[in-house]
Amino acid sequence: MGTALQSGSSRAEARLLSSILIIALFLTLAPVVRLFFEGVTDRGRPSLVLMREVLAQPSTLSALKHSIVTAGLGTVVSLVLGAAFAFLVALTDLRAKAALVFCLMIPMMIPPQITALSWTQIMGPSSVLLKALGIAPPLGSPQPLYSPEGIILLLGIQHMSIIFLTLRAGLRSIPQDVVEAARISGARGLRTWWQVVLPLTLPSLAAGTAITFVTALGNFGIPAMLGIPAGYSTLPTLVYQKLAGMGTTVLAEVSVLAMLIGAVAVTGILLQRHFRGRQKLHLVGSTSRPLALPLGAARLPVEIALWAVVCAILVLPMFGLLATSLVPAYGVPLRLDTLTLDKWHEVLFRQPVTTRAFANSFGLAAGASLALMLICLPLAWLMERRRTRLARVFDSLLDLPYALPGVVLSIAMILLLINLPFTDATLYGTIWIIFLAYMARFFAVMFRPVEASLKLLDPAMDEAAQSVGASLRRRLRDVILPLSAPAAAAGAILVFLTAFNELTVSALLWSSGTETLGVVIFNLNDSGETGMASALAMTIVFVVMALMGLVQLLSRRFPKGVVPWQT
């Protein structure tokens, strides 16, 4: 009897795993396969003619060069800032580390278009904040951020958190005993750092650098808001401009551009995985005592310097954004007699597009979070119990849609869903294509925390429930769900945070009536409504910080490693 029950349960698990895996594969990998098929065929026949033509165009070569230059030098800026903060936070006795780490995560959580908008408000002749301080450049002076240098600077600031997190994780694994042994051998000061600490953290540093380059390469918001006004195109903005100007008639051409972006990105992903593999060092001794170097008399000056940098890259731009939202017109100095909330009232309560965008963004983010939770919980559990070949393949490729630039995924989704199989229907131009793109984009964000938490569960609890005849559905509901709920909740909040203000994916997929908040901010600024764009951007910043604060408050209930700034 017991054997029959176990056999029936095993078959039910196999059927459920196969069903969910098919859905997951359609969401995550089918768009990428469709994109590749479009780029290497002509009317269904293998052909590389179009690819050669597109890659030989001067605009493609120029955009590729611009993308590599801005992403590469932006990664250098991220490396300098992120590594400096990581070494000091992880290795020294700084005070208020938790607050510092939380602040360093905010730039990564704030959408890139808001980062670009906020920085343009504190520089240039029309800066409300500079006018209020009486130090604004004379009218007619160029906006210095509308340049390659401006894009590089903001890409570096936007993605420094990636370097910080990956390097900090590596540094925290170095035991105190290693450095003490080096000191006994005669190493002192910088020599200890150079000969002991740095070699042990090079794999983490290299992995973080590779993924930062990939992320910067696919960034759309910053190059679009700073590069388009300057006539400086990167590959993502070139794809956007071609689609915005000629619509779906250039899908085959932009698919080649998307594949070019993807090829560069995949190279970075492979490098990141290579260095991650080399990171598995076996250190002698326990790592229960992390490395802690006293700063002594230098601690206060170092703390002042670090918080000054945080204020410069985070607080000051936000003040500039807030100041612009509180004046009647962009460029008017902020004084008591010019202070007004008209832009806030107009954009939040009188503009129907804003109300629609809030509803769309909230519905898409919440819906994607809930749907991914319902898929990832049973999938992660079944993949842990049954390591089939298909499950292993899926697990190895799962991170690809998230790691690929958003513009690549957008083109892939358009190609996949513009003509649904066996029907004349299309999802292009509807809100559903954005919803499915969000699910594909953020699948790994939900799946990985749930997978990590399930690996820590004792399988005996599920086996006990199975032995007394509990059905598969009941075991999922009464055993697996309660035990993995904290990780699933944390994953859902992270998905909501990133999807709520997303622009890179939705910029190519939206149509009238399906605008998201990121799209509305971009369009308002592009049309000259800088004050309303600033007010809406500040609203989103407040929402993001509130959600991050909620995650921080609930972090004690989440498994270790789920909250990124606490790993």
Tab-separated table of C-alpha atoms in Angstrom, residues 34-467:
chain	number	residue	atom	x	y	z
A	34	ARG	CA	12.972	33.200	-31.403
A	35	LEU	CA	15.328	36.177	-31.514
A	36	PHE	CA	18.220	34.026	-32.686
A	37	PHE	CA	16.035	32.417	-35.370
A	38	GLU	CA	15.002	35.826	-36.705
A	39	GLY	CA	18.583	37.068	-36.897
A	40	VAL	CA	20.003	34.131	-38.854
A	41	THR	CA	17.132	33.433	-41.277
A	42	ASP	CA	15.419	35.175	-44.173
A	43	ARG	CA	11.777	34.148	-44.659
A	44	GLY	CA	12.432	30.914	-42.800
A	45	ARG	CA	15.614	30.014	-44.728
A	46	PRO	CA	19.103	30.231	-43.206
A	47	SER	CA	20.764	33.461	-44.299
A	48	LEU	CA	23.393	35.793	-42.919
A	49	VAL	CA	22.937	38.520	-45.552
A	50	LEU	CA	20.842	40.789	-43.317
A	51	MET	CA	23.227	40.299	-40.422
A	52	ARG	CA	26.215	41.342	-42.531
A	53	GLU	CA	24.333	44.386	-43.860
A	54	VAL	CA	23.249	45.591	-40.420
A	55	LEU	CA	26.630	45.017	-38.811
A	56	ALA	CA	28.342	46.939	-41.619
A	57	GLN	CA	26.179	50.058	-41.216
A	58	PRO	CA	28.088	53.100	-39.864
A	59	SER	CA	25.357	53.739	-37.278
A	60	THR	CA	25.775	50.197	-35.907
A	61	LEU	CA	29.555	50.441	-35.679
A	62	SER	CA	29.325	53.872	-34.051
A	63	ALA	CA	26.715	52.724	-31.516
A	64	LEU	CA	28.744	49.597	-30.731
A	65	LYS	CA	31.843	51.696	-30.115
A	66	HIS	CA	29.874	54.130	-27.931
A	67	SER	CA	28.334	51.247	-25.957
A	68	ILE	CA	31.667	49.597	-25.253
A	69	VAL	CA	33.333	52.904	-24.331
A	70	THR	CA	30.584	54.126	-21.993
A	71	ALA	CA	29.970	50.701	-20.428
A	72	GLY	CA	33.699	50.037	-20.068
A	73	LEU	CA	34.649	53.384	-18.548
A	74	GLY	CA	31.449	53.419	-16.482
A	75	THR	CA	32.523	50.055	-15.068
A	76	VAL	CA	35.887	51.606	-14.138
A	77	VAL	CA	34.048	54.341	-12.193
A	78	SER	CA	31.909	51.671	-10.494
A	79	LEU	CA	35.048	49.683	-9.707
A	80	VAL	CA	36.792	52.616	-8.035
A	81	LEU	CA	33.770	53.667	-5.966
A	82	GLY	CA	32.401	50.210	-5.163
A	83	ALA	CA	35.762	48.663	-4.300
A	84	ALA	CA	36.753	51.571	-2.035
A	85	PHE	CA	33.488	51.313	-0.097
A	86	ALA	CA	33.647	47.495	0.036
A	87	PHE	CA	37.186	47.362	1.411
A	88	LEU	CA	36.469	49.988	4.058
A	89	VAL	CA	33.056	48.652	5.096
A	90	ALA	CA	34.026	44.966	5.146
A	91	LEU	CA	37.548	45.198	6.577
A	92	THR	CA	37.524	48.027	9.095
A	93	ASP	CA	35.809	49.091	12.314
A	94	LEU	CA	33.627	51.816	10.768
A	95	ARG	CA	30.514	52.811	12.720
A	96	ALA	CA	26.931	52.766	11.374
A	97	LYS	CA	27.821	50.196	8.713
A	98	ALA	CA	24.220	49.038	8.275
A	99	ALA	CA	23.036	52.563	7.458
A	100	LEU	CA	25.923	53.075	5.059
A	101	VAL	CA	25.223	49.809	3.218
A	102	PHE	CA	21.498	50.635	2.996
A	103	CYS	CA	22.282	54.034	1.456
A	104	LEU	CA	24.700	52.482	-1.033
A	105	MET	CA	21.929	50.180	-2.261
A	106	ILE	CA	19.505	53.007	-3.033
A	107	PRO	CA	21.170	54.097	-6.332
A	108	MET	CA	20.790	50.547	-7.666
A	109	MET	CA	17.104	50.428	-6.712
A	110	ILE	CA	16.294	53.854	-8.173
A	111	PRO	CA	15.505	53.658	-11.918
A	112	PRO	CA	18.303	54.916	-14.200
A	113	GLN	CA	16.035	57.504	-15.837
A	114	ILE	CA	15.446	59.059	-12.407
A	115	THR	CA	19.185	59.016	-11.740
A	116	ALA	CA	19.778	60.873	-15.006
A	117	LEU	CA	16.924	63.318	-14.362
A	118	SER	CA	18.091	64.093	-10.807
A	119	TRP	CA	21.663	64.801	-11.877
A	120	THR	CA	20.591	67.121	-14.687
A	121	GLN	CA	18.752	69.156	-12.042
A	122	ILE	CA	21.959	69.961	-10.110
A	123	MET	CA	24.112	70.866	-13.116
A	124	GLY	CA	23.732	73.278	-15.988
A	125	PRO	CA	22.441	76.851	-16.336
A	126	SER	CA	18.793	76.018	-15.577
A	127	SER	CA	19.453	74.175	-12.309
A	128	VAL	CA	16.901	75.360	-9.756
A	129	LEU	CA	19.177	74.383	-6.887
A	130	LEU	CA	22.192	76.226	-8.313
A	131	LYS	CA	20.052	79.290	-8.996
A	132	ALA	CA	18.805	79.243	-5.399
A	133	LEU	CA	22.424	79.164	-4.225
A	134	GLY	CA	23.433	81.861	-6.720
A	135	ILE	CA	26.103	79.730	-8.394
A	136	ALA	CA	24.347	78.663	-11.594
A	137	PRO	CA	26.354	78.973	-14.849
A	138	PRO	CA	25.241	81.783	-17.186
A	139	LEU	CA	22.292	81.114	-19.489
A	140	GLY	CA	23.354	79.528	-22.726
A	141	SER	CA	26.035	77.399	-21.102
A	142	PRO	CA	25.892	73.752	-22.210
A	143	GLN	CA	24.543	71.021	-19.959
A	144	PRO	CA	27.764	69.111	-19.149
A	145	LEU	CA	25.932	65.830	-18.608
A	146	TYR	CA	24.700	65.720	-22.216
A	147	SER	CA	27.948	64.080	-23.258
A	148	PRO	CA	29.790	60.729	-23.192
A	149	GLU	CA	31.480	61.820	-19.977
A	150	GLY	CA	28.096	62.430	-18.346
A	151	ILE	CA	26.854	58.974	-19.380
A	152	ILE	CA	30.034	57.351	-18.068
A	153	LEU	CA	29.794	59.134	-14.714
A	154	LEU	CA	26.163	58.185	-14.103
A	155	LEU	CA	26.586	54.601	-15.309
A	156	GLY	CA	29.425	54.304	-12.807
A	157	ILE	CA	27.320	55.665	-9.961
A	158	GLN	CA	24.233	53.648	-10.921
A	159	HIS	CA	26.038	50.290	-10.883
A	160	MET	CA	28.663	50.745	-8.161
A	161	SER	CA	26.429	48.743	-5.799
A	162	ILE	CA	27.072	45.578	-7.863
A	163	ILE	CA	30.826	45.848	-7.312
A	164	PHE	CA	30.246	46.706	-3.678
A	165	LEU	CA	28.012	43.698	-2.995
A	166	THR	CA	30.100	41.080	-4.791
A	167	LEU	CA	33.414	42.279	-3.377
A	168	ARG	CA	32.022	42.724	0.136
A	169	ALA	CA	30.751	39.134	0.105
A	170	GLY	CA	34.236	37.902	-0.822
A	171	LEU	CA	35.943	40.068	1.769
A	172	ARG	CA	33.656	38.905	4.570
A	173	SER	CA	34.681	35.292	3.923
A	174	ILE	CA	38.354	36.009	4.755
A	175	PRO	CA	39.107	34.854	8.318
A	176	GLN	CA	41.061	36.976	10.760
A	177	ASP	CA	43.522	34.101	11.196
A	178	VAL	CA	44.878	34.506	7.662
A	179	VAL	CA	45.939	38.105	8.246
A	180	GLU	CA	47.292	37.310	11.692
A	181	ALA	CA	49.468	34.595	10.149
A	182	ALA	CA	50.737	37.096	7.562
A	183	ARG	CA	51.579	39.584	10.301
A	184	ILE	CA	53.497	36.953	12.228
A	185	SER	CA	55.466	36.344	9.040
A	186	GLY	CA	56.402	40.017	8.907
A	187	ALA	CA	53.710	41.553	6.635
A	188	ARG	CA	52.572	45.018	7.703
A	189	GLY	CA	50.192	47.735	6.489
A	190	LEU	CA	49.636	47.896	2.725
A	191	ARG	CA	51.778	44.818	2.224
A	192	THR	CA	49.161	42.746	4.080
A	193	TRP	CA	46.427	44.137	1.859
A	194	TRP	CA	48.443	43.704	-1.354
A	195	GLN	CA	49.846	40.216	-0.740
A	196	VAL	CA	47.050	38.574	1.309
A	197	VAL	CA	43.688	40.314	1.087
A	198	LEU	CA	43.678	41.379	-2.571
A	199	PRO	CA	44.650	37.974	-4.081
A	200	LEU	CA	41.883	36.261	-2.091
A	201	THR	CA	39.278	38.724	-3.352
A	202	LEU	CA	40.346	38.987	-7.011
A	203	PRO	CA	37.772	36.378	-8.199
A	204	SER	CA	34.958	38.333	-6.480
A	205	LEU	CA	36.252	41.594	-7.909
A	206	ALA	CA	36.543	40.168	-11.420
A	207	ALA	CA	33.076	38.588	-11.279
A	208	GLY	CA	31.523	41.844	-10.085
A	209	THR	CA	33.350	43.795	-12.790
A	210	ALA	CA	32.075	41.474	-15.535
A	211	ILE	CA	28.427	41.636	-14.479
A	212	THR	CA	28.678	45.419	-13.971
A	213	PHE	CA	29.884	45.802	-17.554
A	214	VAL	CA	26.961	43.697	-18.831
A	215	THR	CA	24.470	45.735	-16.795
A	216	ALA	CA	25.946	49.043	-17.961
A	217	LEU	CA	25.929	47.841	-21.575
A	218	GLY	CA	22.178	47.214	-21.436
A	219	ASN	CA	21.293	50.385	-19.532
A	220	PHE	CA	18.730	52.368	-21.517
A	221	GLY	CA	17.551	55.161	-19.217
A	222	ILE	CA	20.854	57.008	-18.732
A	223	PRO	CA	22.114	56.873	-22.373
A	224	ALA	CA	18.630	57.793	-23.615
A	225	MET	CA	18.158	60.848	-21.376
A	226	LEU	CA	21.729	62.102	-21.705
A	227	GLY	CA	22.825	60.741	-25.075
A	228	ILE	CA	19.829	61.396	-27.341
A	229	PRO	CA	19.878	65.200	-26.741
A	230	ALA	CA	23.601	65.154	-27.579
A	231	GLY	CA	23.182	62.967	-30.669
A	232	TYR	CA	25.234	60.219	-29.017
A	233	SER	CA	23.723	56.772	-29.620
A	234	THR	CA	24.496	53.508	-27.887
A	235	LEU	CA	23.127	50.161	-29.078
A	236	PRO	CA	20.031	50.218	-26.788
A	237	THR	CA	19.123	53.787	-27.803
A	238	LEU	CA	19.752	52.987	-31.488
A	239	VAL	CA	17.266	50.104	-31.262
A	240	TYR	CA	14.749	52.378	-29.526
A	241	GLN	CA	15.116	55.122	-32.133
A	242	LYS	CA	14.717	52.683	-35.031
A	243	LEU	CA	11.583	51.110	-33.556
A	244	ALA	CA	10.112	54.474	-32.524
A	245	GLY	CA	10.727	55.888	-36.003
A	246	MET	CA	9.765	52.964	-38.250
A	247	GLY	CA	7.777	50.575	-36.052
A	248	THR	CA	7.676	46.840	-36.617
A	249	THR	CA	8.893	47.142	-40.222
A	250	VAL	CA	12.463	47.080	-38.900
A	251	LEU	CA	12.018	44.115	-36.562
A	252	ALA	CA	14.433	41.939	-38.532
A	253	GLU	CA	17.057	44.695	-38.499
A	254	VAL	CA	16.736	45.472	-34.796
A	255	SER	CA	16.801	41.753	-34.006
A	256	VAL	CA	20.352	41.692	-35.407
A	257	LEU	CA	21.241	44.687	-33.225
A	258	ALA	CA	19.698	42.936	-30.219
A	259	MET	CA	21.761	39.830	-30.984
A	260	LEU	CA	24.890	42.005	-31.143
A	261	ILE	CA	24.111	43.430	-27.702
A	262	GLY	CA	23.355	39.927	-26.456
A	263	ALA	CA	26.632	38.540	-27.816
A	264	VAL	CA	28.665	41.149	-25.941
A	265	ALA	CA	26.541	40.590	-22.826
A	266	VAL	CA	26.883	36.791	-22.957
A	267	THR	CA	30.666	37.199	-23.136
A	268	GLY	CA	30.493	39.182	-19.912
A	269	ILE	CA	28.197	36.585	-18.321
A	270	LEU	CA	30.590	33.761	-19.202
A	271	LEU	CA	33.486	35.715	-17.719
A	272	GLN	CA	31.453	36.331	-14.578
A	273	ARG	CA	30.686	32.599	-14.213
A	274	HIS	CA	34.337	31.734	-14.851
A	275	PHE	CA	35.511	34.019	-12.063
A	276	ARG	CA	32.703	32.828	-9.788
A	277	GLY	CA	33.969	29.301	-10.270
A	278	ARG	CA	37.481	30.354	-9.298
A	279	GLN	CA	36.090	32.042	-6.175
A	280	LYS	CA	35.605	28.723	-4.392
A	281	LEU	CA	38.716	28.933	-2.241
A	282	HIS	CA	39.337	26.516	0.622
A	283	LEU	CA	40.780	28.495	3.489
A	284	VAL	CA	42.285	26.771	6.492
A	285	GLY	CA	40.531	27.780	9.676
A	286	SER	CA	37.102	29.016	10.582
A	287	THR	CA	35.592	32.114	9.000
A	288	SER	CA	33.478	32.776	12.081
A	289	ARG	CA	35.759	35.687	12.948
A	290	PRO	CA	35.663	38.056	9.991
A	291	LEU	CA	38.580	40.324	9.268
A	292	ALA	CA	38.441	43.599	11.229
A	293	LEU	CA	41.212	46.177	10.901
A	294	PRO	CA	41.126	49.117	13.339
A	295	LEU	CA	41.372	52.550	11.742
A	296	GLY	CA	42.427	54.276	14.934
A	297	ALA	CA	42.658	58.048	14.630
A	298	ALA	CA	41.757	57.858	10.931
A	299	ARG	CA	38.290	56.434	11.601
A	300	LEU	CA	36.447	59.763	11.923
A	301	PRO	CA	38.014	61.360	8.807
A	302	VAL	CA	37.285	58.192	6.803
A	303	GLU	CA	33.673	58.143	8.011
A	304	ILE	CA	33.244	61.805	7.108
A	305	ALA	CA	34.703	61.165	3.642
A	306	LEU	CA	32.439	58.164	2.986
A	307	TRP	CA	29.272	59.957	4.085
A	308	ALA	CA	30.295	62.987	2.009
A	309	VAL	CA	30.463	60.745	-1.065
A	310	VAL	CA	27.039	59.291	-0.228
A	311	CYS	CA	25.614	62.801	0.050
A	312	ALA	CA	27.212	63.797	-3.266
A	313	ILE	CA	25.921	60.814	-5.253
A	314	LEU	CA	22.540	60.378	-3.552
A	315	VAL	CA	21.310	63.202	-1.334
A	316	LEU	CA	22.369	66.186	-3.466
A	317	PRO	CA	20.753	64.913	-6.710
A	318	MET	CA	17.544	64.139	-4.816
A	319	PHE	CA	17.518	67.681	-3.426
A	320	GLY	CA	17.945	68.984	-6.966
A	321	LEU	CA	15.023	66.857	-8.141
A	322	LEU	CA	12.866	68.031	-5.238
A	323	ALA	CA	13.749	71.687	-5.836
A	324	THR	CA	12.759	71.444	-9.506
A	325	SER	CA	9.403	69.944	-8.559
A	326	LEU	CA	8.623	72.854	-6.207
A	327	VAL	CA	8.937	75.805	-8.632
A	328	PRO	CA	6.316	76.984	-11.164
A	329	ALA	CA	8.664	76.579	-14.159
A	330	TYR	CA	12.011	74.939	-14.792
A	331	GLY	CA	14.837	77.423	-14.239
A	332	VAL	CA	12.971	79.650	-11.758
A	333	PRO	CA	15.011	80.074	-8.538
A	334	LEU	CA	13.553	78.362	-5.481
A	335	ARG	CA	12.465	80.980	-2.933
A	336	LEU	CA	9.599	81.271	-0.469
A	337	ASP	CA	7.607	83.355	-2.966
A	338	THR	CA	8.155	80.813	-5.799
A	339	LEU	CA	7.523	77.684	-3.721
A	340	THR	CA	4.518	75.772	-5.060
A	341	LEU	CA	3.039	72.282	-5.152
A	342	ASP	CA	1.285	72.850	-8.472
A	343	LYS	CA	3.490	70.380	-10.355
A	344	TRP	CA	2.789	67.671	-7.789
A	345	HIS	CA	-0.951	68.315	-7.927
A	346	GLU	CA	-0.961	68.418	-11.706
A	347	VAL	CA	1.003	65.241	-12.322
A	348	LEU	CA	-0.507	63.170	-9.501
A	349	PHE	CA	-4.159	64.210	-9.585
A	350	ARG	CA	-4.973	65.919	-12.874
A	351	GLN	CA	-2.996	64.041	-15.516
A	352	PRO	CA	-4.912	60.901	-16.564
A	353	VAL	CA	-1.754	59.349	-18.009
A	354	THR	CA	-0.139	59.385	-14.557
A	355	THR	CA	-3.102	57.693	-12.901
A	356	ARG	CA	-3.111	55.124	-15.688
A	357	ALA	CA	0.650	54.590	-15.376
A	358	PHE	CA	0.403	54.094	-11.602
A	359	ALA	CA	-2.346	51.520	-12.117
A	360	ASN	CA	-0.406	49.792	-14.899
A	361	SER	CA	2.901	49.723	-13.012
A	362	PHE	CA	1.299	48.578	-9.766
A	363	GLY	CA	-0.775	45.913	-11.500
A	364	LEU	CA	2.119	44.651	-13.615
A	365	ALA	CA	4.582	44.576	-10.702
A	366	ALA	CA	2.135	42.981	-8.264
A	367	GLY	CA	0.791	40.553	-10.860
A	368	ALA	CA	4.271	39.463	-11.930
A	369	SER	CA	5.301	39.002	-8.288
A	370	LEU	CA	2.248	36.862	-7.494
A	371	ALA	CA	2.418	34.788	-10.692
A	372	LEU	CA	6.129	34.136	-10.268
A	373	MET	CA	5.589	33.109	-6.655
A	374	LEU	CA	2.924	30.593	-7.714
A	375	ILE	CA	5.247	29.150	-10.371
A	376	CYS	CA	8.587	29.260	-8.548
A	377	LEU	CA	7.513	27.718	-5.231
A	378	PRO	CA	6.464	24.317	-6.615
A	379	LEU	CA	9.091	24.430	-9.370
A	380	ALA	CA	12.012	25.016	-6.996
A	381	TRP	CA	10.769	22.283	-4.655
A	382	LEU	CA	10.238	19.754	-7.453
A	383	MET	CA	13.613	20.550	-9.030
A	384	GLU	CA	15.255	19.978	-5.649
A	385	ARG	CA	13.534	16.582	-5.333
A	386	ARG	CA	13.886	15.465	-8.949
A	387	ARG	CA	17.105	16.561	-10.690
A	388	THR	CA	16.092	15.582	-14.224
A	389	ARG	CA	18.220	16.468	-17.233
A	390	LEU	CA	15.681	19.067	-18.393
A	391	ALA	CA	15.627	20.610	-14.913
A	392	ARG	CA	19.439	20.869	-14.888
A	393	VAL	CA	19.451	22.546	-18.302
A	394	PHE	CA	16.789	24.992	-17.202
A	395	ASP	CA	18.666	25.787	-13.988
A	396	SER	CA	21.870	26.551	-15.904
A	397	LEU	CA	20.096	28.906	-18.352
A	398	LEU	CA	17.605	30.510	-15.971
A	399	ASP	CA	19.686	33.623	-15.297
A	400	LEU	CA	20.041	34.468	-18.993
A	401	PRO	CA	16.851	36.606	-19.433
A	402	TYR	CA	17.747	38.662	-16.352
A	403	ALA	CA	21.401	39.054	-17.280
A	404	LEU	CA	20.685	40.006	-20.895
A	405	PRO	CA	20.021	43.702	-21.527
A	406	GLY	CA	16.336	44.596	-21.315
A	407	VAL	CA	16.249	45.861	-24.889
A	408	VAL	CA	17.280	42.391	-26.113
A	409	LEU	CA	14.472	40.755	-24.164
A	410	SER	CA	11.973	43.324	-25.464
A	411	ILE	CA	12.818	42.603	-29.104
A	412	ALA	CA	12.675	38.869	-28.376
A	413	MET	CA	9.196	39.195	-26.827
A	414	ILE	CA	7.926	41.248	-29.765
A	415	LEU	CA	9.146	38.618	-32.228
A	416	LEU	CA	7.613	35.805	-30.183
A	417	LEU	CA	4.221	37.393	-29.526
A	418	ILE	CA	3.527	39.689	-32.475
A	419	ASN	CA	1.798	36.776	-34.237
A	420	LEU	CA	0.444	34.077	-31.933
A	421	PRO	CA	0.758	30.554	-33.396
A	422	PHE	CA	-2.284	29.202	-35.284
A	423	THR	CA	-4.232	32.481	-34.837
A	424	ASP	CA	-4.403	35.981	-36.245
A	425	ALA	CA	-4.174	37.464	-32.749
A	426	THR	CA	-1.243	39.465	-31.401
A	427	LEU	CA	-0.136	40.564	-27.957
A	428	TYR	CA	2.018	43.393	-29.332
A	429	GLY	CA	0.605	46.719	-28.215
A	430	THR	CA	-1.266	45.180	-25.282
A	431	ILE	CA	-0.404	45.206	-21.616
A	432	TRP	CA	-0.008	41.429	-21.668
A	433	ILE	CA	3.240	41.531	-23.611
A	434	ILE	CA	4.722	43.776	-20.892
A	435	PHE	CA	3.410	41.396	-18.217
A	436	LEU	CA	4.989	38.347	-19.866
A	437	ALA	CA	8.232	40.273	-20.429
A	438	TYR	CA	8.337	41.171	-16.719
A	439	MET	CA	7.806	37.520	-15.784
A	440	ALA	CA	10.666	36.465	-18.050
A	441	ARG	CA	12.913	39.288	-16.872
A	442	PHE	CA	12.425	38.740	-13.138
A	443	PHE	CA	11.963	34.955	-13.030
A	444	ALA	CA	15.453	34.458	-11.572
A	445	VAL	CA	14.914	37.211	-8.979
A	446	MET	CA	12.038	35.167	-7.516
A	447	PHE	CA	13.389	31.682	-8.151
A	448	ARG	CA	16.859	31.981	-6.625
A	449	PRO	CA	15.804	33.041	-3.061
A	450	VAL	CA	13.123	30.323	-2.979
A	451	GLU	CA	15.606	27.742	-4.272
A	452	ALA	CA	18.165	28.767	-1.626
A	453	SER	CA	15.620	28.484	1.201
A	454	LEU	CA	14.370	25.063	0.057
A	455	LYS	CA	17.916	23.699	0.026
A	456	LEU	CA	18.034	24.381	3.759
A	457	LEU	CA	14.814	22.461	4.548
A	458	ASP	CA	14.936	19.013	6.096
A	459	PRO	CA	13.334	16.600	3.573
A	460	ALA	CA	12.149	14.432	6.486
A	461	MET	CA	9.172	16.744	7.075
A	462	ASP	CA	7.861	16.257	3.551
A	463	GLU	CA	8.596	12.537	3.702
A	464	ALA	CA	6.647	12.254	6.966
A	465	ALA	CA	3.639	13.987	5.394
A	466	GLN	CA	3.892	11.691	2.376
A	467	SER	CA	4.088	8.576	4.560
